[in-house]
């Protein structure tokens, strides 16, 4: 059973056709990079996969479940959206607890510490997200996608805007997650 199976996917906003017959299969344990110019429809595609917006046509199956059963598998899926969903007044720890809670997961202090460590934000538990740099916000957004230890990750431009060193750290993290058996679907403008 594939992690992602998309057939004939279409999306239009009014008369504007954004996705035209997208067909793709991502096997479990793969890292799949989705490339395309600005406005190509990458974020729209991720929004359809994660139930934020509806397709105009076609079929989607995630982890073997059809899209209308997304509720049954949403705890097994993690998402880092393109637009910031960060709560600036929250500390890093409160934010991770809150986001985990939204997907029905409870995480311990140790898990929060481990998540922050994993993305290179060790020791920032009590820091407010509003005081984070751009790169740190990107990293905590990845950490929030990892809460609840999902099997399938959708990451919308996880490395864009990061300095080269941070981008390499994130690439290493993604390889480590793959080694744990996770499936990662990511968009990027970085051909490397
Ligand atoms: N809610 C919406 N209403 C109307 N048009 C939309 C909406 N969301 C996206 N679009 C249009 O769909 C197209 C694809 O946008 P999308 O954000 O998916 O592209 P993208 O590939 O993620 O681009 P980028 O690389 O800039 O992030 C764009 O032309 C955009 O204007
Ligand atoms: Mg986008």
PDB file of C-alpha atoms and ligand atoms in Angstrom:
ATOM      1  CA  UNK A   1       0.000   0.000   0.000  1.00  0.00           C
ATOM      2  CA  UNK A   2       1.378   3.402  -1.046  1.00  0.00           C
ATOM      3  CA  UNK A   3       1.694   6.377   1.279  1.00  0.00           C
ATOM      4  CA  UNK A   4       0.161   8.739  -1.264  1.00  0.00           C
ATOM      5  CA  UNK A   5      -1.859   7.792  -4.330  1.00  0.00           C
ATOM      6  CA  UNK A   6      -3.302  10.597  -6.426  1.00  0.00           C
ATOM      7  CA  UNK A   7      -5.220  10.069  -9.649  1.00  0.00           C
ATOM      8  CA  UNK A   8      -6.552  12.667 -12.061  1.00  0.00           C
ATOM      9  CA  UNK A   9      -6.506  15.403  -9.420  1.00  0.00           C
ATOM     10  CA  UNK A  10      -8.023  18.682 -10.507  1.00  0.00           C
ATOM     11  CA  UNK A  11      -8.489  22.006  -8.805  1.00  0.00           C
ATOM     12  CA  UNK A  12      -9.979  25.207 -10.121  1.00  0.00           C
ATOM     13  CA  UNK A  13     -10.709  28.470  -8.369  1.00  0.00           C
ATOM     14  CA  UNK A  14     -13.666  29.737 -10.366  1.00  0.00           C
ATOM     15  CA  UNK A  15     -12.589  29.749 -13.994  1.00  0.00           C
ATOM     16  CA  UNK A  16      -8.940  29.486 -13.040  1.00  0.00           C
ATOM     17  CA  UNK A  17      -7.534  25.983 -13.472  1.00  0.00           C
ATOM     18  CA  UNK A  18      -4.701  25.423 -11.002  1.00  0.00           C
ATOM     19  CA  UNK A  19      -4.238  21.635 -11.011  1.00  0.00           C
ATOM     20  CA  UNK A  20      -4.864  19.704 -14.188  1.00  0.00           C
ATOM     21  CA  UNK A  21      -4.915  15.915 -13.928  1.00  0.00           C
ATOM     22  CA  UNK A  22      -2.149  15.366 -11.382  1.00  0.00           C
ATOM     23  CA  UNK A  23      -1.189  11.700 -11.097  1.00  0.00           C
ATOM     24  CA  UNK A  24       1.429  10.563  -8.623  1.00  0.00           C
ATOM     25  CA  UNK A  25       2.308   7.769  -6.264  1.00  0.00           C
ATOM     26  CA  UNK A  26       4.651   8.049  -3.287  1.00  0.00           C
ATOM     27  CA  UNK A  27       5.738   4.813  -1.676  1.00  0.00           C
ATOM     28  CA  UNK A  28       6.169   4.443   2.061  1.00  0.00           C
ATOM     29  CA  UNK A  29       9.579   5.481   3.317  1.00  0.00           C
ATOM     30  CA  UNK A  30      10.307   7.776   0.374  1.00  0.00           C
ATOM     31  CA  UNK A  31      11.235  11.445   0.344  1.00  0.00           C
ATOM     32  CA  UNK A  32       9.335  12.997  -2.542  1.00  0.00           C
ATOM     33  CA  UNK A  33      10.298  16.478  -3.744  1.00  0.00           C
ATOM     34  CA  UNK A  34       7.614  18.523  -5.473  1.00  0.00           C
ATOM     35  CA  UNK A  35       9.126  21.201  -7.700  1.00  0.00           C
ATOM     36  CA  UNK A  36       7.386  23.960  -9.577  1.00  0.00           C
ATOM     37  CA  UNK A  37       7.604  27.651 -10.227  1.00  0.00           C
ATOM     38  CA  UNK A  38       5.796  30.184  -8.037  1.00  0.00           C
ATOM     39  CA  UNK A  39       2.078  29.764  -8.518  1.00  0.00           C
ATOM     40  CA  UNK A  40       2.373  26.275 -10.044  1.00  0.00           C
ATOM     41  CA  UNK A  41      -0.060  24.844  -7.480  1.00  0.00           C
ATOM     42  CA  UNK A  42       2.236  23.110  -4.987  1.00  0.00           C
ATOM     43  CA  UNK A  43       0.695  24.596  -1.850  1.00  0.00           C
ATOM     44  CA  UNK A  44      -2.788  24.058  -3.245  1.00  0.00           C
ATOM     45  CA  UNK A  45      -1.890  20.396  -3.750  1.00  0.00           C
ATOM     46  CA  UNK A  46      -0.743  20.073  -0.108  1.00  0.00           C
ATOM     47  CA  UNK A  47      -3.895  21.829   1.084  1.00  0.00           C
ATOM     48  CA  UNK A  48      -5.985  19.243  -0.774  1.00  0.00           C
ATOM     49  CA  UNK A  49      -3.936  16.352   0.652  1.00  0.00           C
ATOM     50  CA  UNK A  50      -4.424  17.634   4.188  1.00  0.00           C
ATOM     51  CA  UNK A  51      -8.109  18.429   3.894  1.00  0.00           C
ATOM     52  CA  UNK A  52      -7.805  22.214   4.065  1.00  0.00           C
ATOM     53  CA  UNK A  53      -9.336  22.667   0.638  1.00  0.00           C
ATOM     54  CA  UNK A  54     -11.347  20.374  -1.629  1.00  0.00           C
ATOM     55  CA  UNK A  55     -10.346  19.071  -5.053  1.00  0.00           C
ATOM     56  CA  UNK A  56     -12.576  19.750  -8.043  1.00  0.00           C
ATOM     57  CA  UNK A  57     -11.984  16.237  -9.356  1.00  0.00           C
ATOM     58  CA  UNK A  58      -9.902  13.093  -9.073  1.00  0.00           C
ATOM     59  CA  UNK A  59      -9.119  10.760  -6.190  1.00  0.00           C
ATOM     60  CA  UNK A  60      -6.671  10.786  -3.299  1.00  0.00           C
ATOM     61  CA  UNK A  61      -5.675   7.976  -0.954  1.00  0.00           C
ATOM     62  CA  UNK A  62      -3.323   8.500   1.977  1.00  0.00           C
ATOM     63  CA  UNK A  63      -1.878   5.524   3.861  1.00  0.00           C
ATOM     64  CA  UNK A  64      -4.376   3.387   1.996  1.00  0.00           C
ATOM     65  CA  UNK A  65      -7.404   5.389   3.132  1.00  0.00           C
ATOM     66  CA  UNK A  66      -9.568   7.394   0.720  1.00  0.00           C
ATOM     67  CA  UNK A  67      -9.645  11.170   1.293  1.00  0.00           C
ATOM     68  CA  UNK A  68     -13.113  11.081   2.876  1.00  0.00           C
ATOM     69  CA  UNK A  69     -11.648   8.960   5.689  1.00  0.00           C
ATOM     70  CA  UNK A  70      -8.993  11.564   6.509  1.00  0.00           C
ATOM     71  CA  UNK A  71     -10.406  11.856  10.033  1.00  0.00           C
ATOM     72  CA  UNK A  72      -9.423   8.258  10.710  1.00  0.00           C
ATOM     73  CA  UNK A  73      -5.771   8.822   9.834  1.00  0.00           C
ATOM     74  CA  UNK A  74      -5.125  12.463  10.663  1.00  0.00           C
ATOM     75  CA  UNK A  75      -3.075  11.573  13.735  1.00  0.00           C
ATOM     76  CA  UNK A  76      -0.707   9.678  11.440  1.00  0.00           C
ATOM     77  CA  UNK A  77      -0.099  12.747   9.266  1.00  0.00           C
ATOM     78  CA  UNK A  78       1.952  15.867  10.042  1.00  0.00           C
ATOM     79  CA  UNK A  79       1.764  19.126   8.131  1.00  0.00           C
ATOM     80  CA  UNK A  80       3.961  22.177   7.884  1.00  0.00           C
ATOM     81  CA  UNK A  81       1.885  24.686   5.912  1.00  0.00           C
ATOM     82  CA  UNK A  82       3.370  27.469   3.795  1.00  0.00           C
ATOM     83  CA  UNK A  83       1.661  30.292   5.618  1.00  0.00           C
ATOM     84  CA  UNK A  84       2.671  30.801   9.184  1.00  0.00           C
ATOM     85  CA  UNK A  85       0.239  29.418  11.720  1.00  0.00           C
ATOM     86  CA  UNK A  86       2.400  30.506  14.611  1.00  0.00           C
ATOM     87  CA  UNK A  87       1.036  32.039  17.760  1.00  0.00           C
ATOM     88  CA  UNK A  88       3.435  34.793  18.647  1.00  0.00           C
ATOM     89  CA  UNK A  89       2.481  35.168  22.287  1.00  0.00           C
ATOM     90  CA  UNK A  90       3.030  31.498  23.021  1.00  0.00           C
ATOM     91  CA  UNK A  91       6.276  30.034  24.226  1.00  0.00           C
ATOM     92  CA  UNK A  92       7.792  27.262  22.125  1.00  0.00           C
ATOM     93  CA  UNK A  93       6.632  24.676  24.662  1.00  0.00           C
ATOM     94  CA  UNK A  94       3.073  26.025  24.861  1.00  0.00           C
ATOM     95  CA  UNK A  95       2.856  26.103  21.078  1.00  0.00           C
ATOM     96  CA  UNK A  96       3.980  22.486  20.663  1.00  0.00           C
ATOM     97  CA  UNK A  97       1.581  21.367  23.405  1.00  0.00           C
ATOM     98  CA  UNK A  98      -1.235  23.298  21.779  1.00  0.00           C
ATOM     99  CA  UNK A  99      -0.584  21.964  18.266  1.00  0.00           C
ATOM    100  CA  UNK A 100      -0.299  18.406  19.589  1.00  0.00           C
ATOM    101  CA  UNK A 101      -3.589  18.895  21.413  1.00  0.00           C
ATOM    102  CA  UNK A 102      -5.292  19.948  18.183  1.00  0.00           C
ATOM    103  CA  UNK A 103      -4.426  16.583  16.666  1.00  0.00           C
ATOM    104  CA  UNK A 104      -5.580  14.808  19.806  1.00  0.00           C
ATOM    105  CA  UNK A 105      -2.122  13.967  21.093  1.00  0.00           C
ATOM    106  CA  UNK A 106      -0.625  14.642  24.520  1.00  0.00           C
ATOM    107  CA  UNK A 107       3.106  15.230  24.689  1.00  0.00           C
ATOM    108  CA  UNK A 108       5.376  15.192  27.706  1.00  0.00           C
ATOM    109  CA  UNK A 109       8.022  17.761  28.669  1.00  0.00           C
ATOM    110  CA  UNK A 110      10.690  15.310  27.543  1.00  0.00           C
ATOM    111  CA  UNK A 111       9.042  14.967  24.150  1.00  0.00           C
ATOM    112  CA  UNK A 112       8.910  18.752  23.780  1.00  0.00           C
ATOM    113  CA  UNK A 113      12.608  18.900  24.612  1.00  0.00           C
ATOM    114  CA  UNK A 114      13.387  16.133  22.108  1.00  0.00           C
ATOM    115  CA  UNK A 115      11.363  17.802  19.341  1.00  0.00           C
ATOM    116  CA  UNK A 116      13.147  21.112  19.885  1.00  0.00           C
ATOM    117  CA  UNK A 117      16.496  19.331  19.920  1.00  0.00           C
ATOM    118  CA  UNK A 118      15.621  17.493  16.711  1.00  0.00           C
ATOM    119  CA  UNK A 119      15.071  20.737  14.793  1.00  0.00           C
ATOM    120  CA  UNK A 120      18.030  22.589  16.305  1.00  0.00           C
ATOM    121  CA  UNK A 121      16.090  24.687  18.839  1.00  0.00           C
ATOM    122  CA  UNK A 122      17.407  23.198  22.069  1.00  0.00           C
ATOM    123  CA  UNK A 123      16.745  25.282  25.150  1.00  0.00           C
ATOM    124  CA  UNK A 124      14.059  27.527  23.647  1.00  0.00           C
ATOM    125  CA  UNK A 125      11.134  25.973  25.607  1.00  0.00           C
ATOM    126  CA  UNK A 126      10.348  29.184  27.473  1.00  0.00           C
ATOM    127  CA  UNK A 127      11.063  31.611  24.657  1.00  0.00           C
ATOM    128  CA  UNK A 128       8.135  33.343  22.969  1.00  0.00           C
ATOM    129  CA  UNK A 129       7.704  32.547  19.300  1.00  0.00           C
ATOM    130  CA  UNK A 130       7.364  36.276  18.616  1.00  0.00           C
ATOM    131  CA  UNK A 131      11.012  36.655  19.578  1.00  0.00           C
ATOM    132  CA  UNK A 132      12.190  33.954  17.155  1.00  0.00           C
ATOM    133  CA  UNK A 133      14.145  34.732  13.974  1.00  0.00           C
ATOM    134  CA  UNK A 134      12.700  33.688  10.591  1.00  0.00           C
ATOM    135  CA  UNK A 135      14.791  30.502  10.542  1.00  0.00           C
ATOM    136  CA  UNK A 136      13.771  29.598  14.108  1.00  0.00           C
ATOM    137  CA  UNK A 137      10.095  30.023  13.160  1.00  0.00           C
ATOM    138  CA  UNK A 138      10.644  27.703  10.208  1.00  0.00           C
ATOM    139  CA  UNK A 139      12.203  25.146  12.552  1.00  0.00           C
ATOM    140  CA  UNK A 140       9.441  25.272  15.153  1.00  0.00           C
ATOM    141  CA  UNK A 141       6.946  24.903  12.352  1.00  0.00           C
ATOM    142  CA  UNK A 142       8.710  21.674  11.381  1.00  0.00           C
ATOM    143  CA  UNK A 143       8.748  20.585  15.045  1.00  0.00           C
ATOM    144  CA  UNK A 144       4.982  21.133  15.232  1.00  0.00           C
ATOM    145  CA  UNK A 145       4.530  18.889  12.178  1.00  0.00           C
ATOM    146  CA  UNK A 146       6.428  16.171  14.052  1.00  0.00           C
ATOM    147  CA  UNK A 147       4.268  16.192  17.195  1.00  0.00           C
ATOM    148  CA  UNK A 148       2.551  12.866  17.696  1.00  0.00           C
ATOM    149  CA  UNK A 149       5.261  11.090  15.663  1.00  0.00           C
ATOM    150  CA  UNK A 150       3.358  10.968  12.329  1.00  0.00           C
ATOM    151  CA  UNK A 151       4.219   8.440   9.610  1.00  0.00           C
ATOM    152  CA  UNK A 152       3.535  10.791   6.728  1.00  0.00           C
ATOM    153  CA  UNK A 153       4.757  14.387   6.566  1.00  0.00           C
ATOM    154  CA  UNK A 154       3.752  17.192   4.222  1.00  0.00           C
ATOM    155  CA  UNK A 155       6.291  20.014   4.378  1.00  0.00           C
ATOM    156  CA  UNK A 156       5.702  23.132   2.303  1.00  0.00           C
ATOM    157  CA  UNK A 157       9.118  24.679   1.610  1.00  0.00           C
ATOM    158  CA  UNK A 158      10.885  23.520   4.768  1.00  0.00           C
ATOM    159  CA  UNK A 159      14.217  25.076   3.755  1.00  0.00           C
ATOM    160  CA  UNK A 160      13.292  28.235   1.860  1.00  0.00           C
ATOM    161  CA  UNK A 161      14.753  31.371   3.366  1.00  0.00           C
ATOM    162  CA  UNK A 162      17.101  29.446   5.645  1.00  0.00           C
ATOM    163  CA  UNK A 163      20.811  30.168   5.739  1.00  0.00           C
ATOM    164  CA  UNK A 164      22.907  27.377   4.119  1.00  0.00           C
ATOM    165  CA  UNK A 165      23.912  25.885   7.461  1.00  0.00           C
ATOM    166  CA  UNK A 166      20.325  25.684   8.746  1.00  0.00           C
ATOM    167  CA  UNK A 167      19.155  24.301   5.398  1.00  0.00           C
ATOM    168  CA  UNK A 168      21.737  21.516   5.666  1.00  0.00           C
ATOM    169  CA  UNK A 169      20.620  20.823   9.266  1.00  0.00           C
ATOM    170  CA  UNK A 170      17.044  20.451   8.045  1.00  0.00           C
ATOM    171  CA  UNK A 171      18.129  18.216   5.156  1.00  0.00           C
ATOM    172  CA  UNK A 172      19.945  15.996   7.678  1.00  0.00           C
ATOM    173  CA  UNK A 173      16.859  15.918   9.867  1.00  0.00           C
ATOM    174  CA  UNK A 174      14.716  14.839   6.905  1.00  0.00           C
ATOM    175  CA  UNK A 175      17.164  12.037   6.097  1.00  0.00           C
ATOM    176  CA  UNK A 176      17.055  10.914   9.751  1.00  0.00           C
ATOM    177  CA  UNK A 177      13.241  10.889   9.637  1.00  0.00           C
ATOM    178  CA  UNK A 178      13.373   8.834   6.436  1.00  0.00           C
ATOM    179  CA  UNK A 179      15.729   6.405   8.177  1.00  0.00           C
ATOM    180  CA  UNK A 180      13.024   6.001  10.855  1.00  0.00           C
ATOM    181  CA  UNK A 181      10.700   4.887   8.055  1.00  0.00           C
ATOM    182  CA  UNK A 182       8.685   8.058   7.638  1.00  0.00           C
ATOM    183  CA  UNK A 183       7.367   9.218   4.280  1.00  0.00           C
ATOM    184  CA  UNK A 184       8.075  12.846   3.450  1.00  0.00           C
ATOM    185  CA  UNK A 185       6.399  14.925   0.777  1.00  0.00           C
ATOM    186  CA  UNK A 186       8.051  18.306   0.435  1.00  0.00           C
ATOM    187  CA  UNK A 187       7.975  21.272  -1.859  1.00  0.00           C
ATOM    188  CA  UNK A 188      11.099  23.238  -2.620  1.00  0.00           C
ATOM    189  CA  UNK A 189      12.719  25.601  -5.070  1.00  0.00           C
ATOM    190  CA  UNK A 190      16.106  24.154  -4.192  1.00  0.00           C
ATOM    191  CA  UNK A 191      17.106  21.766  -6.956  1.00  0.00           C
ATOM    192  CA  UNK A 192      19.827  20.253  -4.758  1.00  0.00           C
TER     193      UNK A 192
HETATM  194  N1  LIG B   1      -7.989  30.576  -2.448  1.00  0.00           N
HETATM  195  C1  LIG B   1      -7.608  30.861  -3.697  1.00  0.00           C
HETATM  196  N2  LIG B   1      -8.425  31.551  -4.529  1.00  0.00           N
HETATM  197  C2  LIG B   1      -8.051  31.827  -5.808  1.00  0.00           C
HETATM  198  N3  LIG B   1      -6.873  31.470  -6.337  1.00  0.00           N
HETATM  199  C3  LIG B   1      -6.032  30.790  -5.562  1.00  0.00           C
HETATM  200  C4  LIG B   1      -6.340  30.441  -4.199  1.00  0.00           C
HETATM  201  N4  LIG B   1      -5.291  29.754  -3.675  1.00  0.00           N
HETATM  202  C5  LIG B   1      -4.374  29.687  -4.659  1.00  0.00           C
HETATM  203  N5  LIG B   1      -4.812  30.303  -5.800  1.00  0.00           N
HETATM  204  C6  LIG B   1      -4.077  30.397  -7.075  1.00  0.00           C
HETATM  205  O1  LIG B   1      -3.627  29.109  -7.430  1.00  0.00           O
HETATM  206  C7  LIG B   1      -2.348  29.163  -8.048  1.00  0.00           C
HETATM  207  C8  LIG B   1      -1.417  28.209  -7.324  1.00  0.00           C
HETATM  208  O2  LIG B   1      -1.077  28.738  -6.037  1.00  0.00           O
HETATM  209  P1  LIG B   1      -0.173  27.933  -5.021  1.00  0.00           P
HETATM  210  O3  LIG B   1      -0.071  28.741  -3.801  1.00  0.00           O
HETATM  211  O4  LIG B   1      -0.708  26.547  -4.892  1.00  0.00           O
HETATM  212  O5  LIG B   1       1.217  27.880  -5.806  1.00  0.00           O
HETATM  213  P2  LIG B   1       2.637  27.382  -5.318  1.00  0.00           P
HETATM  214  O6  LIG B   1       3.119  26.408  -6.350  1.00  0.00           O
HETATM  215  O7  LIG B   1       2.576  26.911  -3.920  1.00  0.00           O
HETATM  216  O8  LIG B   1       3.496  28.720  -5.425  1.00  0.00           O
HETATM  217  P3  LIG B   1       4.755  29.238  -4.541  1.00  0.00           P
HETATM  218  O9  LIG B   1       5.989  28.569  -5.112  1.00  0.00           O
HETATM  219  O10 LIG B   1       4.773  30.711  -4.822  1.00  0.00           O
HETATM  220  O11 LIG B   1       4.510  28.915  -3.111  1.00  0.00           O
HETATM  221  C9  LIG B   1      -1.922  30.631  -8.011  1.00  0.00           C
HETATM  222  O12 LIG B   1      -2.192  31.185  -9.264  1.00  0.00           O
HETATM  223  C10 LIG B   1      -2.818  31.238  -6.957  1.00  0.00           C
HETATM  224  O13 LIG B   1      -3.078  32.572  -7.223  1.00  0.00           O
HETATM  225 MG1  LIG B   2       3.492  27.562  -2.156  1.00  0.00          MG
END
